Each structure stands twice: as C-alpha cells, then as structure tokens.
Amino acid sequence: MASTIIINPATGEKIAEYKRITLNEAKEKIDQSRIAYNVWKQKTFQERAKLISKLATILEENKEEYAQLATREMGKTIVQSRKEIEKCAWICRYYADNTKDLLANEIVKTEASKSYVTFQPIGLILAVMPWNFPFFQVIRFAVPALMAGNIAVLKHASNVQGCAFALEEAFTKVGFPSGTFTNLNIDSKLVKDIIEDKNIRAVTLTGSEPAGRSVASIAGQNLKKTVLELGGSDAYIILDDVNMEEVTNMATFGRLQNNGQTCIAAKRFVVLDKIYDEFLALFTKKMKAAKMGEPTDEETYYGPMARKDLRDELHEQVLKTIAQGGKLVLGGEIPNRKGAYYPATILADLMPGMEGFDNELFGPVASVIRAKDDAHAVELANNSMFGLGSGVFTGNKVRGEKIALQLEAGNSFVNKLVVSDPRLPFGGVKNSGYGRELAAYGIREFVNIKTIWID
Ligand code: NAP
C-alpha cells in the first residue's frame, strides 16, 4: 500500500507517514458525503453558522499545535504560521456572520406577481489544494462552501497531510455531521476518477498552472464547473516619489514572507529609472540582512523552502536568468546546510524574454526591472502571462490609483502589499486562473443561482 511520507524541510528528516487510500476507499467516503449532503443542505444559515463559529474557536484554542504542525511540514516561520491560523478563524466568523445577507434572495421587479433570485447549494465540491498555506487555503474554500449548504471534499497537497487530517479532526470535534468535510489522502493521479464521480458537482483548485490545466480539462469533459487560483508573477511598481526606507522594508517582507512561496508575493519590482539604483542598493542591503534560519526560531525572518525538489527547480531558474543576461546582485547559491534552504536572491536589470521576468519564481528570489516612466512601468507590469496581484508604491495616491486601474490583475493595491481579505473578492485573470474566492463573489461560485417566477 502506497503512503505519503512527510519530510521536515528544515532538517530533511522524515517526520510522518500516512497510508494513502485506494480509489474504492475514496468512493466509499464520497458516498458518505452524498448522504451527509441530504442532511446538511436542509440546515438553516443559523445552524450552519453556529458550527462554523465553533470551528473558529477550536482553531484559536489549538492555534499553537496547528501552527507548529504547519511549520514542521512545510517550513513556514512559526510567527507566520500562528497568523495563518488566526486568519482562518477570521474567515469562519466573517461567513458565520454574513452568509445570511450574502445569499439573501434578490427580489427583481418584473410583470410577475413575484420574481426573485435564490441561491441554493449544488452538492459535493472537490478541492485540490496546495501546501503553501496548508490551513488557510482549505478554510478559504471550505467555509463558504459549507455555509452555502455544500459539502467539502479535500484532496490536499501530499506534503501537508498532517494539516489535512488535523482539519478533518477539527470539523469532527466541532460536531459537523459525518461526511460534511472529508480528507481524501489519495495520489494526485486519482483526482481524475474523483472528478468523474457523478456525486462531485464542481471542482476548485489552488496550485500550479499545469495542475490547473489538467483538472480544468477533466472537469470540462464532465461538464463540471471549476474555479482556478493559480500562480502569479506579481509586479509592484515603485514610483519616484516614495519613501525609500519604507518601500524597501515592504519589498523585503513582500518577497520573503512565507519563505518566498506566496502566490501573491511581490515577485517583479518595476522601478522608475530615476530611483532605480537607490532602490536596488537599499533593497539589497535589507534582503542581505534578513535572517534565514530555523523556522521554529521566533527571530527567523525566512525559513527553508517547502521541498528540496522545489528549491532545486528555483535554483535552475536563477541560473537560466543569469545565462540570459540577468544580473545576480545577491544570493544565488545553494547553502551548504541540511534542509531545503535557499538564500534571499536578487536578479536585476531583467527584461521580457528572461526566465525571471516571464515565469513565476516561487521562492525567495526578487526580479528587479527598470522602467523609463509611469507608462513604461505599466507596460512592463502587464507584459506577463499572469494576472493575480499587483501593486503601486507612490507618495501620490491619485497617481497610484490611475496606475492601479490599468494593471491587468485580479487585485491591485496602492501602498500596501496585496492580501486576501474575506470581505473582498480574490482571484486572477490570464494564466492566474478564473473565478473568485471570498466575499459574496466567492460564496456564489458554487451555488445554483436560481430564478423563481410566480405569475
Ligand atoms: P501543485 O504542484 O500544482 O499542487 C497543488 C495541488 O494539486 C496538490 O494537492 C497536488 O497534489 C495537486 N496536483 C498536482 N498536479 C496535479 C494533477 N496533474 N492533477 C491533479 N492534481 C494535481 O502546486 P503547489 O506546488 O502545491 O503550489 C504552488 C503553486 O500554487 C504556485 O504556482 C502558486 O502560485 C500557486 N498558488 C496559487 C494561489 C492562489 O490563490 N492563486 C495560492 C497558493 C498557491 P500532490 O501534492 O499530491 O502532488
């Protein structure tokens, strides 16, 4: 029987092993979820909200345990793991408090005596999730899905199975009916069979572009809706009127948070010519000073990458960019220590056609790009196959907003790093995916938007 082996990326040591389930076992679980759906869809918003609020409490009560688990499995710094759990509780409370309004019937005036739109659940939703926010990504999908009356079926990333089981246990502890939230520890090759199961009504995937293409094409063949949250190569435009001290602090945090492995991390810094050299010098100084180390150490600024194979792939991308003419300003060498560490790295003078400009660098590597003026900066930022997040840093909010409106991305922030916030929709355009999570837009992705007409 195959199993999932979990390696601590900070030490390279095996920390756990979970037996993978077979397709038949997965189908049995889906059958239980189908039965659970008949019960769950009948519950009122108030009944669902009561359980979701309890889930928030359980997450908060066990914050330290869950945070330590996430850090052990994927190397996030312990300080950021704790914040991740707190954010999960926030999402629970947001949907517990607001779903009644977000999914309230919408009266539409027509010639009918009564006509309105109502939002009904559609059934079992399969979620294929990544390891980079092992608790948050799951909660971001599962909580609105459940509040809408759907059922959550999870296929989590193999390297964070401990987190997946911890979440399943939390839902059970809270008192959700059996089968309402189910973790399938399966090989990703079985995802196709699960999507094809007639009980699965829709699929949401957060992960890489290849995984998104594969899952969406199978779902499409089976006429099942998908939401895709894929990669990004977010551009942050740095204008010539910024406070350089503040903006370089932001840039350092934006590139190194979550050990450089955030879909909406600041990846490409598009800097106006006038301040380019000054920005690069101070940014380099701060990236160099950021402490790489044990993720359990509270003083650590960034820890290891989640897996050695991902670290090695990133290093190949760095070497390729240099071979294409990119300038290595900092880092770029695999350190001589155990674990999947990679140092804070800066590649400067990048241009379209170079690996570090065109593709996502999913680790602590920053791409710095020179722009002549505001219009050129927008052109460079939009010269990407991705469109997830983006930002503008400026001393002039009007100038910033004008640029933000021109950026081809699902999220454009002025003077702040992009964050996902339950009150606002989150998602991408172009190869970063489609559909939205969070807010009203997210909860309405997986519902039957149903018209009622009474003549
Ligand atoms: P990944 O390799 O695509 O894995 C994501 C999930 O998909 C895992 O559960 C994985 O299972 C599964 N999977 C992989 N290939 C599959 C296939 N062909 N068919 C079905 N399932 C498949 O991505 P990752 O390395 O975990 O995450 C990094 C990527 O996710 C980055 O590109 C990042 O930008 C993106 N991301 C996007 C967002 C967003 O909100 N837009 C958020 C976080 C991350 P196994 O682990 O078993 O292989």
PDB file of N, CA, C and O in Angstrom, residues 41 49 72 130 144 174 213 235 247 255 257 286 348 388:
ATOM      1  N   LYS A  41     -27.828  20.172   3.613  1.00  0.00           N
ATOM      2  CA  LYS A  41     -28.478  21.206   2.790  1.00  0.00           C
ATOM      3  C   LYS A  41     -29.795  21.701   3.413  1.00  0.00           C
ATOM      4  O   LYS A  41     -30.270  22.783   3.091  1.00  0.00           O
ATOM      5  N   ALA A  49     -24.022  28.420  10.779  1.00  0.00           N
ATOM      6  CA  ALA A  49     -23.157  29.456  11.360  1.00  0.00           C
ATOM      7  C   ALA A  49     -22.707  29.076  12.769  1.00  0.00           C
ATOM      8  O   ALA A  49     -21.581  29.372  13.173  1.00  0.00           O
ATOM      9  N   ARG A  72       6.363  22.492  10.873  1.00  0.00           N
ATOM     10  CA  ARG A  72       7.115  21.235  10.714  1.00  0.00           C
ATOM     11  C   ARG A  72       6.968  20.674   9.308  1.00  0.00           C
ATOM     12  O   ARG A  72       7.901  20.175   8.726  1.00  0.00           O
ATOM     13  N   PRO A 130      -3.047  23.456  -2.303  1.00  0.00           N
ATOM     14  CA  PRO A 130      -1.580  23.471  -2.225  1.00  0.00           C
ATOM     15  C   PRO A 130      -1.072  23.491  -0.782  1.00  0.00           C
ATOM     16  O   PRO A 130      -1.854  23.656   0.151  1.00  0.00           O
ATOM     17  N   PRO A 144     -16.978  28.974   3.083  1.00  0.00           N
ATOM     18  CA  PRO A 144     -18.113  29.444   2.270  1.00  0.00           C
ATOM     19  C   PRO A 144     -18.894  28.299   1.619  1.00  0.00           C
ATOM     20  O   PRO A 144     -20.131  28.367   1.536  1.00  0.00           O
ATOM     21  N   VAL A 174     -15.949  19.655  16.270  1.00  0.00           N
ATOM     22  CA  VAL A 174     -16.951  20.717  16.358  1.00  0.00           C
ATOM     23  C   VAL A 174     -18.365  20.147  16.313  1.00  0.00           C
ATOM     24  O   VAL A 174     -19.298  20.719  16.880  1.00  0.00           O
ATOM     25  N   ARG A 213      -4.532  23.276 -15.477  1.00  0.00           N
ATOM     26  CA  ARG A 213      -4.939  22.881 -16.837  1.00  0.00           C
ATOM     27  C   ARG A 213      -5.507  21.468 -16.839  1.00  0.00           C
ATOM     28  O   ARG A 213      -6.521  21.186 -17.471  1.00  0.00           O
ATOM     29  N   ALA A 235       3.641  42.098 -10.222  1.00  0.00           N
ATOM     30  CA  ALA A 235       4.516  43.250 -10.400  1.00  0.00           C
ATOM     31  C   ALA A 235       4.144  44.329  -9.394  1.00  0.00           C
ATOM     32  O   ALA A 235       2.961  44.605  -9.175  1.00  0.00           O
ATOM     33  N   VAL A 247       9.557  51.722   1.549  1.00  0.00           N
ATOM     34  CA  VAL A 247       9.260  50.877   0.393  1.00  0.00           C
ATOM     35  C   VAL A 247      10.224  49.675   0.318  1.00  0.00           C
ATOM     36  O   VAL A 247       9.824  48.576  -0.072  1.00  0.00           O
ATOM     37  N   ARG A 255       8.727  39.988  -0.545  1.00  0.00           N
ATOM     38  CA  ARG A 255       9.392  38.908  -1.298  1.00  0.00           C
ATOM     39  C   ARG A 255       9.725  37.717  -0.407  1.00  0.00           C
ATOM     40  O   ARG A 255       9.747  36.576  -0.873  1.00  0.00           O
ATOM     41  N   GLN A 257       8.168  36.843   2.679  1.00  0.00           N
ATOM     42  CA  GLN A 257       7.133  36.266   3.545  1.00  0.00           C
ATOM     43  C   GLN A 257       6.804  34.861   3.055  1.00  0.00           C
ATOM     44  O   GLN A 257       6.887  34.555   1.853  1.00  0.00           O
ATOM     45  N   LYS A 286      18.839  45.288   2.682  1.00  0.00           N
ATOM     46  CA  LYS A 286      17.814  44.724   3.582  1.00  0.00           C
ATOM     47  C   LYS A 286      17.588  43.238   3.342  1.00  0.00           C
ATOM     48  O   LYS A 286      17.386  42.478   4.290  1.00  0.00           O
ATOM     49  N   ALA A 348      18.758  41.501 -11.115  1.00  0.00           N
ATOM     50  CA  ALA A 348      18.427  42.868 -11.571  1.00  0.00           C
ATOM     51  C   ALA A 348      18.569  43.009 -13.074  1.00  0.00           C
ATOM     52  O   ALA A 348      19.071  42.105 -13.748  1.00  0.00           O
ATOM     53  N   LEU A 388      -2.433  37.929 -11.228  1.00  0.00           N
ATOM     54  CA  LEU A 388      -3.060  37.655  -9.931  1.00  0.00           C
ATOM     55  C   LEU A 388      -3.108  38.939  -9.089  1.00  0.00           C
ATOM     56  O   LEU A 388      -4.121  39.592  -9.004  1.00  0.00           O
TER      57      LEU A 388
END
